Amino acid sequence: MDDEWTRRVWPPAEQPPGRGEAGPETTGRGLTRPYGMPGAGGDAGAEGASGRRRAARDAGGRERTAPYGAPVSGRATAEPSVWPLTPSGEEEDELPPAARRYGAPATPPRRMPRWLWRLLVGGLALACSAAVIGAVVVTVLNRAERVPPTVIHDQVAGVAYTLPPEWREGVVAPVSGFTTVAARGDSATVMARPGDPVDPPGLRSEVIDLSDLYARLLLHGDKVEVLDDRAVTVGGRPGHTRAVRAEYSDVVNEPAFMRVTLLTRSDGGSTVLLGLAHPDQPRSRAEIEGLMWGAR
């Protein structure tokens, strides 16, 4: 009685097949299907004969049951279990070839924060813009340096002179009698005109008269000081030059500079060059004198 109550009731135990009856359906590995497929000949016959299944017994008379109480044959005890499909020792064989050779995949690196990405992109764009602007500036400066300087040819005065950088040729001279004019803004001006025939010994006296005349007309200084008075040769042409500096008693007008150069011509005439700078600055003086010494 106790044996019947302790016996597993569900699923019913498998009874051995009777004489002339088919055995229970087994899988390819020799194990009985869990719970037995309904309608199978062996299961139906066994259950109809006794009303319940008897548990399979081993050689010692003890009951043997498969997982979930399904009976197994004597052959099943010698074969490996159906689950798990792969033994724990063979888990490495289930890895793909690349994983067995190079190891498990590494954790992907952490992505760069969006704010840092935007900062890098902005810095790169700023650097590219600075490079482009610098290249444009260098190109413009190189082109400006390669531009040939302007040369003024005054056929009436019989002279040609080259303008320094930033100087421009004027249309009409501010003083009557002068045929060409060039200036750098309102700071420095040079004018040229034809002069009267002068013998070389009389060049100095003629230059003194011209400088006194233009100092009264253009400078109107309270004090006029002579800075330079000497003979010169410009472009193979004998001449004389004189420079003066005008100062003013008021506090508004700054000192002014003026240079007059007289050059002889091969046809017996002369050429007058007049340079003015206001205010008097070393740069303006140097540019006026360089223009006059380069005349031809």
PDB file of C-alpha atoms in Angstrom:
ATOM      1  CA  MET A   1       0.000   0.000   0.000  1.00  0.00           C
ATOM      2  CA  ASP A   2       2.744   2.421   0.958  1.00  0.00           C
ATOM      3  CA  ASP A   3       4.578   1.496  -2.184  1.00  0.00           C
ATOM      4  CA  GLU A   4       1.636   2.534  -4.321  1.00  0.00           C
ATOM      5  CA  TRP A   5       1.286   5.939  -2.664  1.00  0.00           C
ATOM      6  CA  THR A   6       4.954   6.744  -2.926  1.00  0.00           C
ATOM      7  CA  ARG A   7       5.030   5.692  -6.523  1.00  0.00           C
ATOM      8  CA  ARG A   8       5.112   8.627  -8.994  1.00  0.00           C
ATOM      9  CA  VAL A   9       1.592   9.021 -10.368  1.00  0.00           C
ATOM     10  CA  TRP A  10       2.143  11.542 -13.204  1.00  0.00           C
ATOM     11  CA  PRO A  11       3.229  11.087 -15.786  1.00  0.00           C
ATOM     12  CA  PRO A  12       2.172   7.406 -15.786  1.00  0.00           C
ATOM     13  CA  ALA A  13       4.980   4.953 -15.775  1.00  0.00           C
ATOM     14  CA  GLU A  14       5.766   3.002 -18.905  1.00  0.00           C
ATOM     15  CA  GLN A  15       4.723  -0.641 -18.871  1.00  0.00           C
ATOM     16  CA  PRO A  16       6.750  -3.158 -20.733  1.00  0.00           C
ATOM     17  CA  PRO A  17       4.967  -4.267 -23.858  1.00  0.00           C
ATOM     18  CA  GLY A  18       2.902  -7.363 -23.732  1.00  0.00           C
ATOM     19  CA  ARG A  19       3.248 -10.326 -25.966  1.00  0.00           C
ATOM     20  CA  GLY A  20       2.357  -9.303 -29.498  1.00  0.00           C
ATOM     21  CA  GLU A  21       2.302  -5.613 -28.697  1.00  0.00           C
ATOM     22  CA  ALA A  22       4.601  -2.934 -30.121  1.00  0.00           C
ATOM     23  CA  GLY A  23       6.969  -1.240 -27.796  1.00  0.00           C
ATOM     24  CA  PRO A  24       6.831   2.513 -26.973  1.00  0.00           C
ATOM     25  CA  GLU A  25       8.120   4.922 -29.602  1.00  0.00           C
ATOM     26  CA  THR A  26      11.653   6.001 -28.967  1.00  0.00           C
ATOM     27  CA  THR A  27      13.809   8.778 -30.255  1.00  0.00           C
ATOM     28  CA  GLY A  28      16.882   8.349 -32.367  1.00  0.00           C
ATOM     29  CA  ARG A  29      19.029   8.168 -29.226  1.00  0.00           C
ATOM     30  CA  GLY A  30      17.009   5.314 -27.734  1.00  0.00           C
ATOM     31  CA  LEU A  31      15.118   7.409 -25.137  1.00  0.00           C
ATOM     32  CA  THR A  32      11.409   7.360 -24.671  1.00  0.00           C
ATOM     33  CA  ARG A  33       9.729  10.642 -25.563  1.00  0.00           C
ATOM     34  CA  PRO A  34       8.669  12.518 -22.432  1.00  0.00           C
ATOM     35  CA  TYR A  35       5.000  12.013 -21.609  1.00  0.00           C
ATOM     36  CA  GLY A  36       4.625   9.613 -24.540  1.00  0.00           C
ATOM     37  CA  MET A  37       2.876  10.709 -27.695  1.00  0.00           C
ATOM     38  CA  PRO A  38      -0.873  10.016 -27.477  1.00  0.00           C
ATOM     39  CA  GLY A  39      -2.082   7.456 -29.866  1.00  0.00           C
ATOM     40  CA  ALA A  40       1.171   5.500 -30.012  1.00  0.00           C
ATOM     41  CA  GLY A  41       0.543   1.842 -30.163  1.00  0.00           C
ATOM     42  CA  GLY A  42       2.751   0.803 -27.284  1.00  0.00           C
ATOM     43  CA  ASP A  43       1.509   3.478 -24.906  1.00  0.00           C
ATOM     44  CA  ALA A  44      -2.122   2.875 -25.668  1.00  0.00           C
ATOM     45  CA  GLY A  45      -1.813  -0.847 -25.261  1.00  0.00           C
ATOM     46  CA  ALA A  46       0.059  -0.606 -22.035  1.00  0.00           C
ATOM     47  CA  GLU A  47      -2.330   1.868 -20.533  1.00  0.00           C
ATOM     48  CA  GLY A  48      -5.362  -0.049 -21.640  1.00  0.00           C
ATOM     49  CA  ALA A  49      -4.109  -3.254 -20.128  1.00  0.00           C
ATOM     50  CA  SER A  50      -3.423  -2.077 -16.610  1.00  0.00           C
ATOM     51  CA  GLY A  51      -4.923   1.446 -16.380  1.00  0.00           C
ATOM     52  CA  ARG A  52      -1.637   2.913 -15.245  1.00  0.00           C
ATOM     53  CA  ARG A  53       1.985   2.776 -16.200  1.00  0.00           C
ATOM     54  CA  ARG A  54       4.533   0.750 -14.313  1.00  0.00           C
ATOM     55  CA  ALA A  55       7.890   2.292 -13.602  1.00  0.00           C
ATOM     56  CA  ALA A  56      10.886   0.744 -15.245  1.00  0.00           C
ATOM     57  CA  ARG A  57      13.109  -1.184 -12.925  1.00  0.00           C
ATOM     58  CA  ASP A  58      16.836  -1.720 -13.070  1.00  0.00           C
ATOM     59  CA  ALA A  59      18.698  -4.940 -12.489  1.00  0.00           C
ATOM     60  CA  GLY A  60      18.439  -4.543  -8.699  1.00  0.00           C
ATOM     61  CA  GLY A  61      14.692  -4.150  -8.770  1.00  0.00           C
ATOM     62  CA  ARG A  62      14.722  -0.363  -8.142  1.00  0.00           C
ATOM     63  CA  GLU A  63      12.663   2.021 -10.213  1.00  0.00           C
ATOM     64  CA  ARG A  64      14.369   4.108 -12.885  1.00  0.00           C
ATOM     65  CA  THR A  65      12.697   7.153 -14.282  1.00  0.00           C
ATOM     66  CA  ALA A  66      13.902   9.587 -16.899  1.00  0.00           C
ATOM     67  CA  PRO A  67      13.531  13.361 -16.447  1.00  0.00           C
ATOM     68  CA  TYR A  68       9.932  14.366 -15.661  1.00  0.00           C
ATOM     69  CA  GLY A  69       9.149  10.774 -14.703  1.00  0.00           C
ATOM     70  CA  ALA A  70       9.305   9.353 -18.240  1.00  0.00           C
ATOM     71  CA  PRO A  71      10.518   5.740 -18.258  1.00  0.00           C
ATOM     72  CA  VAL A  72      13.712   4.881 -20.000  1.00  0.00           C
ATOM     73  CA  SER A  73      14.967   1.590 -21.324  1.00  0.00           C
ATOM     74  CA  GLY A  74      18.040  -0.154 -20.095  1.00  0.00           C
ATOM     75  CA  ARG A  75      19.983   1.160 -23.074  1.00  0.00           C
ATOM     76  CA  ALA A  76      19.355   4.774 -22.108  1.00  0.00           C
ATOM     77  CA  THR A  77      21.380   4.588 -18.900  1.00  0.00           C
ATOM     78  CA  ALA A  78      24.590   4.084 -20.831  1.00  0.00           C
ATOM     79  CA  GLU A  79      24.143   7.104 -23.105  1.00  0.00           C
ATOM     80  CA  PRO A  80      24.707  10.770 -22.224  1.00  0.00           C
ATOM     81  CA  SER A  81      21.900  13.039 -21.161  1.00  0.00           C
ATOM     82  CA  VAL A  82      19.983  14.927 -23.836  1.00  0.00           C
ATOM     83  CA  TRP A  83      20.313  18.322 -22.072  1.00  0.00           C
ATOM     84  CA  PRO A  84      22.538  20.291 -22.061  1.00  0.00           C
ATOM     85  CA  LEU A  85      23.432  19.722 -25.682  1.00  0.00           C
ATOM     86  CA  THR A  86      27.087  20.641 -25.119  1.00  0.00           C
ATOM     87  CA  PRO A  87      29.034  19.601 -22.015  1.00  0.00           C
ATOM     88  CA  SER A  88      30.497  22.397 -19.917  1.00  0.00           C
ATOM     89  CA  GLY A  89      34.012  21.365 -20.882  1.00  0.00           C
ATOM     90  CA  GLU A  90      33.278  21.795 -24.562  1.00  0.00           C
ATOM     91  CA  GLU A  91      31.851  25.340 -24.401  1.00  0.00           C
ATOM     92  CA  GLU A  92      35.001  26.732 -25.996  1.00  0.00           C
ATOM     93  CA  ASP A  93      34.390  24.589 -29.097  1.00  0.00           C
ATOM     94  CA  GLU A  94      31.128  26.436 -29.714  1.00  0.00           C
ATOM     95  CA  LEU A  95      32.957  29.803 -30.160  1.00  0.00           C
ATOM     96  CA  PRO A  96      33.508  31.065 -33.699  1.00  0.00           C
ATOM     97  CA  PRO A  97      37.012  30.572 -35.142  1.00  0.00           C
ATOM     98  CA  ALA A  98      37.899  34.260 -34.853  1.00  0.00           C
ATOM     99  CA  ALA A  99      36.984  34.297 -31.155  1.00  0.00           C
ATOM    100  CA  ARG A 100      39.061  31.202 -30.450  1.00  0.00           C
ATOM    101  CA  ARG A 101      42.051  32.767 -32.205  1.00  0.00           C
ATOM    102  CA  TYR A 102      41.881  36.417 -31.076  1.00  0.00           C
ATOM    103  CA  GLY A 103      39.872  36.090 -27.894  1.00  0.00           C
ATOM    104  CA  ALA A 104      36.524  37.546 -26.879  1.00  0.00           C
ATOM    105  CA  PRO A 105      35.530  40.878 -28.447  1.00  0.00           C
ATOM    106  CA  ALA A 106      36.825  43.902 -26.553  1.00  0.00           C
ATOM    107  CA  THR A 107      34.544  46.517 -25.070  1.00  0.00           C
ATOM    108  CA  PRO A 108      34.087  49.394 -27.563  1.00  0.00           C
ATOM    109  CA  PRO A 109      35.822  52.658 -26.574  1.00  0.00           C
ATOM    110  CA  ARG A 110      33.867  55.421 -24.971  1.00  0.00           C
ATOM    111  CA  ARG A 111      32.459  57.945 -27.416  1.00  0.00           C
ATOM    112  CA  MET A 112      33.759  61.521 -27.406  1.00  0.00           C
ATOM    113  CA  PRO A 113      31.388  64.003 -25.721  1.00  0.00           C
ATOM    114  CA  ARG A 114      29.371  66.114 -28.116  1.00  0.00           C
ATOM    115  CA  TRP A 115      30.578  69.415 -26.650  1.00  0.00           C
ATOM    116  CA  LEU A 116      34.214  68.365 -27.118  1.00  0.00           C
ATOM    117  CA  TRP A 117      33.486  67.294 -30.697  1.00  0.00           C
ATOM    118  CA  ARG A 118      31.910  70.697 -31.453  1.00  0.00           C
ATOM    119  CA  LEU A 119      34.876  72.471 -29.869  1.00  0.00           C
ATOM    120  CA  LEU A 120      37.345  70.538 -32.028  1.00  0.00           C
ATOM    121  CA  VAL A 121      35.335  71.211 -35.187  1.00  0.00           C
ATOM    122  CA  GLY A 122      35.133  74.929 -34.374  1.00  0.00           C
ATOM    123  CA  GLY A 123      38.854  75.136 -33.710  1.00  0.00           C
ATOM    124  CA  LEU A 124      39.638  73.348 -36.959  1.00  0.00           C
ATOM    125  CA  ALA A 125      37.359  75.697 -38.916  1.00  0.00           C
ATOM    126  CA  LEU A 126      38.973  78.729 -37.261  1.00  0.00           C
ATOM    127  CA  ALA A 127      42.469  77.461 -38.086  1.00  0.00           C
ATOM    128  CA  CYS A 128      41.498  76.846 -41.722  1.00  0.00           C
ATOM    129  CA  SER A 129      39.995  80.343 -41.989  1.00  0.00           C
ATOM    130  CA  ALA A 130      43.136  81.917 -40.521  1.00  0.00           C
ATOM    131  CA  ALA A 131      45.302  79.960 -42.956  1.00  0.00           C
ATOM    132  CA  VAL A 132      43.203  81.073 -45.925  1.00  0.00           C
ATOM    133  CA  ILE A 133      43.235  84.722 -44.825  1.00  0.00           C
ATOM    134  CA  GLY A 134      46.985  84.607 -44.269  1.00  0.00           C
ATOM    135  CA  ALA A 135      47.542  83.108 -47.707  1.00  0.00           C
ATOM    136  CA  VAL A 136      45.400  85.821 -49.311  1.00  0.00           C
ATOM    137  CA  VAL A 137      47.266  88.586 -47.473  1.00  0.00           C
ATOM    138  CA  VAL A 138      50.650  87.172 -48.466  1.00  0.00           C
ATOM    139  CA  THR A 139      49.532  86.853 -52.079  1.00  0.00           C
ATOM    140  CA  VAL A 140      48.269  90.438 -52.185  1.00  0.00           C
ATOM    141  CA  LEU A 141      51.460  91.767 -50.632  1.00  0.00           C
ATOM    142  CA  ASN A 142      53.613  89.824 -53.062  1.00  0.00           C
ATOM    143  CA  ARG A 143      51.609  91.164 -55.983  1.00  0.00           C
ATOM    144  CA  ALA A 144      51.932  94.687 -54.632  1.00  0.00           C
ATOM    145  CA  GLU A 145      55.691  94.270 -54.408  1.00  0.00           C
ATOM    146  CA  ARG A 146      55.897  92.955 -57.956  1.00  0.00           C
ATOM    147  CA  VAL A 147      53.957  95.892 -59.394  1.00  0.00           C
ATOM    148  CA  PRO A 148      56.474  98.188 -61.117  1.00  0.00           C
ATOM    149  CA  PRO A 149      56.700 101.688 -59.665  1.00  0.00           C
ATOM    150  CA  THR A 150      55.039 104.582 -61.443  1.00  0.00           C
ATOM    151  CA  VAL A 151      57.329 106.732 -63.589  1.00  0.00           C
ATOM    152  CA  ILE A 152      56.275 110.234 -64.623  1.00  0.00           C
ATOM    153  CA  HIS A 153      57.632 111.520 -67.923  1.00  0.00           C
ATOM    154  CA  ASP A 154      57.410 115.300 -68.148  1.00  0.00           C
ATOM    155  CA  GLN A 155      58.249 116.162 -71.738  1.00  0.00           C
ATOM    156  CA  VAL A 156      57.763 119.902 -71.187  1.00  0.00           C
ATOM    157  CA  ALA A 157      60.133 120.110 -68.220  1.00  0.00           C
ATOM    158  CA  GLY A 158      62.499 117.626 -69.858  1.00  0.00           C
ATOM    159  CA  VAL A 159      62.646 115.248 -66.883  1.00  0.00           C
ATOM    160  CA  ALA A 160      61.397 111.831 -65.770  1.00  0.00           C
ATOM    161  CA  TYR A 161      61.139 110.712 -62.142  1.00  0.00           C
ATOM    162  CA  THR A 162      60.015 107.557 -60.347  1.00  0.00           C
ATOM    163  CA  LEU A 163      57.416 107.762 -57.572  1.00  0.00           C
ATOM    164  CA  PRO A 164      58.042 106.122 -54.175  1.00  0.00           C
ATOM    165  CA  PRO A 165      55.493 103.639 -52.779  1.00  0.00           C
ATOM    166  CA  GLU A 166      52.071 105.132 -51.895  1.00  0.00           C
ATOM    167  CA  TRP A 167      52.705 108.139 -54.120  1.00  0.00           C
ATOM    168  CA  ARG A 168      50.213 109.020 -56.860  1.00  0.00           C
ATOM    169  CA  GLU A 169      50.431 111.286 -59.875  1.00  0.00           C
ATOM    170  CA  GLY A 170      48.229 114.362 -59.753  1.00  0.00           C
ATOM    171  CA  VAL A 171      46.214 115.897 -62.570  1.00  0.00           C
ATOM    172  CA  VAL A 172      46.870 119.592 -62.070  1.00  0.00           C
ATOM    173  CA  ALA A 173      49.680 121.150 -60.024  1.00  0.00           C
ATOM    174  CA  PRO A 174      48.549 123.456 -57.195  1.00  0.00           C
ATOM    175  CA  VAL A 175      51.085 126.101 -58.249  1.00  0.00           C
ATOM    176  CA  SER A 176      50.893 127.747 -61.646  1.00  0.00           C
ATOM    177  CA  GLY A 177      53.737 127.109 -64.072  1.00  0.00           C
ATOM    178  CA  PHE A 178      54.397 123.511 -62.930  1.00  0.00           C
ATOM    179  CA  THR A 179      53.580 120.891 -65.542  1.00  0.00           C
ATOM    180  CA  THR A 180      53.506 117.664 -63.452  1.00  0.00           C
ATOM    181  CA  VAL A 181      52.805 116.853 -59.803  1.00  0.00           C
ATOM    182  CA  ALA A 182      52.929 113.794 -57.548  1.00  0.00           C
ATOM    183  CA  ALA A 183      51.927 113.461 -53.885  1.00  0.00           C
ATOM    184  CA  ARG A 184      51.483 111.114 -50.919  1.00  0.00           C
ATOM    185  CA  GLY A 185      48.205 112.278 -49.527  1.00  0.00           C
ATOM    186  CA  ASP A 186      48.500 115.759 -48.004  1.00  0.00           C
ATOM    187  CA  SER A 187      51.872 115.087 -46.344  1.00  0.00           C
ATOM    188  CA  ALA A 188      54.372 115.345 -49.212  1.00  0.00           C
ATOM    189  CA  THR A 189      54.327 116.828 -52.725  1.00  0.00           C
ATOM    190  CA  VAL A 190      56.811 117.135 -55.598  1.00  0.00           C
ATOM    191  CA  MET A 191      56.294 119.328 -58.690  1.00  0.00           C
ATOM    192  CA  ALA A 192      58.326 119.888 -61.886  1.00  0.00           C
ATOM    193  CA  ARG A 193      58.409 122.679 -64.458  1.00  0.00           C
ATOM    194  CA  PRO A 194      60.751 124.003 -67.147  1.00  0.00           C
ATOM    195  CA  GLY A 195      63.140 126.818 -66.112  1.00  0.00           C
ATOM    196  CA  ASP A 196      65.037 129.584 -67.837  1.00  0.00           C
ATOM    197  CA  PRO A 197      68.414 128.897 -69.428  1.00  0.00           C
ATOM    198  CA  VAL A 198      71.126 129.163 -66.748  1.00  0.00           C
ATOM    199  CA  ASP A 199      74.899 128.851 -66.982  1.00  0.00           C
ATOM    200  CA  PRO A 200      76.457 126.435 -64.465  1.00  0.00           C
ATOM    201  CA  PRO A 201      78.207 129.230 -62.525  1.00  0.00           C
ATOM    202  CA  GLY A 202      74.847 130.959 -61.966  1.00  0.00           C
ATOM    203  CA  LEU A 203      72.946 127.914 -60.672  1.00  0.00           C
ATOM    204  CA  ARG A 204      73.381 128.705 -56.974  1.00  0.00           C
ATOM    205  CA  SER A 205      72.165 132.297 -57.187  1.00  0.00           C
ATOM    206  CA  GLU A 206      69.163 131.137 -59.230  1.00  0.00           C
ATOM    207  CA  VAL A 207      68.303 128.480 -56.644  1.00  0.00           C
ATOM    208  CA  ILE A 208      68.530 131.017 -53.793  1.00  0.00           C
ATOM    209  CA  ASP A 209      66.085 133.319 -55.583  1.00  0.00           C
ATOM    210  CA  LEU A 210      63.670 130.460 -56.252  1.00  0.00           C
ATOM    211  CA  SER A 211      63.740 129.196 -52.662  1.00  0.00           C
ATOM    212  CA  ASP A 212      63.091 132.668 -51.253  1.00  0.00           C
ATOM    213  CA  LEU A 213      60.186 133.155 -53.674  1.00  0.00           C
ATOM    214  CA  TYR A 214      58.448 129.856 -52.886  1.00  0.00           C
ATOM    215  CA  ALA A 215      59.094 130.210 -49.148  1.00  0.00           C
ATOM    216  CA  ARG A 216      57.129 133.462 -49.158  1.00  0.00           C
ATOM    217  CA  LEU A 217      54.345 132.052 -51.405  1.00  0.00           C
ATOM    218  CA  LEU A 218      53.924 128.617 -49.857  1.00  0.00           C
ATOM    219  CA  LEU A 219      55.464 128.469 -46.380  1.00  0.00           C
ATOM    220  CA  HIS A 220      54.638 131.822 -44.746  1.00  0.00           C
ATOM    221  CA  GLY A 221      56.895 130.889 -41.853  1.00  0.00           C
ATOM    222  CA  ASP A 222      57.690 133.119 -38.934  1.00  0.00           C
ATOM    223  CA  LYS A 223      61.213 131.719 -38.987  1.00  0.00           C
ATOM    224  CA  VAL A 224      62.910 130.095 -42.018  1.00  0.00           C
ATOM    225  CA  GLU A 225      66.108 128.150 -41.502  1.00  0.00           C
ATOM    226  CA  VAL A 226      68.418 126.917 -44.272  1.00  0.00           C
ATOM    227  CA  LEU A 227      69.203 123.239 -43.851  1.00  0.00           C
ATOM    228  CA  ASP A 228      71.118 122.412 -47.048  1.00  0.00           C
ATOM    229  CA  ASP A 229      72.776 124.406 -49.843  1.00  0.00           C
ATOM    230  CA  ARG A 230      75.114 122.558 -52.238  1.00  0.00           C
ATOM    231  CA  ALA A 231      75.895 121.636 -55.818  1.00  0.00           C
ATOM    232  CA  VAL A 232      74.653 118.266 -57.073  1.00  0.00           C
ATOM    233  CA  THR A 233      74.804 116.111 -60.202  1.00  0.00           C
ATOM    234  CA  VAL A 234      71.622 114.190 -60.990  1.00  0.00           C
ATOM    235  CA  GLY A 235      71.468 111.759 -63.899  1.00  0.00           C
ATOM    236  CA  GLY A 236      74.650 113.239 -65.328  1.00  0.00           C
ATOM    237  CA  ARG A 237      73.164 116.728 -65.236  1.00  0.00           C
ATOM    238  CA  PRO A 238      74.864 119.458 -63.169  1.00  0.00           C
ATOM    239  CA  GLY A 239      72.635 121.307 -60.724  1.00  0.00           C
ATOM    240  CA  HIS A 240      72.209 122.920 -57.339  1.00  0.00           C
ATOM    241  CA  THR A 241      69.858 122.237 -54.406  1.00  0.00           C
ATOM    242  CA  ARG A 242      68.712 124.174 -51.353  1.00  0.00           C
ATOM    243  CA  ALA A 243      66.518 123.013 -48.410  1.00  0.00           C
ATOM    244  CA  VAL A 244      64.807 125.192 -45.793  1.00  0.00           C
ATOM    245  CA  ARG A 245      62.629 124.601 -42.719  1.00  0.00           C
ATOM    246  CA  ALA A 246      59.861 126.995 -41.709  1.00  0.00           C
ATOM    247  CA  GLU A 247      58.643 127.334 -38.115  1.00  0.00           C
ATOM    248  CA  TYR A 248      55.539 129.104 -36.792  1.00  0.00           C
ATOM    249  CA  SER A 249      54.932 131.032 -33.598  1.00  0.00           C
ATOM    250  CA  ASP A 250      51.397 129.764 -33.154  1.00  0.00           C
ATOM    251  CA  VAL A 251      50.666 126.350 -31.681  1.00  0.00           C
ATOM    252  CA  VAL A 252      48.457 125.209 -34.548  1.00  0.00           C
ATOM    253  CA  ASN A 253      50.858 124.983 -37.487  1.00  0.00           C
ATOM    254  CA  GLU A 254      53.638 122.431 -37.354  1.00  0.00           C
ATOM    255  CA  PRO A 255      57.047 123.056 -38.984  1.00  0.00           C
ATOM    256  CA  ALA A 256      57.253 122.621 -42.780  1.00  0.00           C
ATOM    257  CA  PHE A 257      60.032 121.480 -45.088  1.00  0.00           C
ATOM    258  CA  MET A 258      60.875 122.626 -48.614  1.00  0.00           C
ATOM    259  CA  ARG A 259      63.606 121.682 -51.115  1.00  0.00           C
ATOM    260  CA  VAL A 260      64.323 123.356 -54.470  1.00  0.00           C
ATOM    261  CA  THR A 261      66.602 121.665 -57.029  1.00  0.00           C
ATOM    262  CA  LEU A 262      67.673 123.249 -60.323  1.00  0.00           C
ATOM    263  CA  LEU A 263      69.129 121.023 -63.089  1.00  0.00           C
ATOM    264  CA  THR A 264      70.636 122.003 -66.427  1.00  0.00           C
ATOM    265  CA  ARG A 265      69.467 120.567 -69.721  1.00  0.00           C
ATOM    266  CA  SER A 266      71.354 119.641 -72.876  1.00  0.00           C
ATOM    267  CA  ASP A 267      69.347 122.136 -74.966  1.00  0.00           C
ATOM    268  CA  GLY A 268      70.468 125.086 -72.796  1.00  0.00           C
ATOM    269  CA  GLY A 269      67.346 125.238 -70.623  1.00  0.00           C
ATOM    270  CA  SER A 270      66.813 124.083 -67.042  1.00  0.00           C
ATOM    271  CA  THR A 271      64.430 121.997 -64.939  1.00  0.00           C
ATOM    272  CA  VAL A 272      62.995 123.097 -61.592  1.00  0.00           C
ATOM    273  CA  LEU A 273      61.985 120.467 -59.018  1.00  0.00           C
ATOM    274  CA  LEU A 274      60.089 121.637 -55.925  1.00  0.00           C
ATOM    275  CA  GLY A 275      59.364 119.428 -52.931  1.00  0.00           C
ATOM    276  CA  LEU A 276      57.117 120.277 -49.939  1.00  0.00           C
ATOM    277  CA  ALA A 277      56.404 118.389 -46.698  1.00  0.00           C
ATOM    278  CA  HIS A 278      53.940 119.459 -44.013  1.00  0.00           C
ATOM    279  CA  PRO A 279      54.449 118.540 -41.292  1.00  0.00           C
ATOM    280  CA  ASP A 280      58.204 118.113 -41.473  1.00  0.00           C
ATOM    281  CA  GLN A 281      58.930 114.409 -40.932  1.00  0.00           C
ATOM    282  CA  PRO A 282      62.008 112.270 -41.661  1.00  0.00           C
ATOM    283  CA  ARG A 283      60.020 109.948 -43.919  1.00  0.00           C
ATOM    284  CA  SER A 284      58.707 112.791 -46.055  1.00  0.00           C
ATOM    285  CA  ARG A 285      62.164 114.308 -46.369  1.00  0.00           C
ATOM    286  CA  ALA A 286      63.717 111.005 -47.408  1.00  0.00           C
ATOM    287  CA  GLU A 287      61.052 110.328 -50.046  1.00  0.00           C
ATOM    288  CA  ILE A 288      61.328 113.821 -51.564  1.00  0.00           C
ATOM    289  CA  GLU A 289      65.095 113.640 -51.755  1.00  0.00           C
ATOM    290  CA  GLY A 290      65.064 110.100 -53.165  1.00  0.00           C
ATOM    291  CA  LEU A 291      62.650 111.178 -55.915  1.00  0.00           C
ATOM    292  CA  MET A 292      64.821 114.158 -56.873  1.00  0.00           C
ATOM    293  CA  TRP A 293      68.118 112.214 -56.794  1.00  0.00           C
ATOM    294  CA  GLY A 294      66.571 109.583 -59.061  1.00  0.00           C
ATOM    295  CA  ALA A 295      65.432 112.069 -61.743  1.00  0.00           C
ATOM    296  CA  ARG A 296      66.817 111.704 -65.233  1.00  0.00           C
TER     297      ARG A 296
END
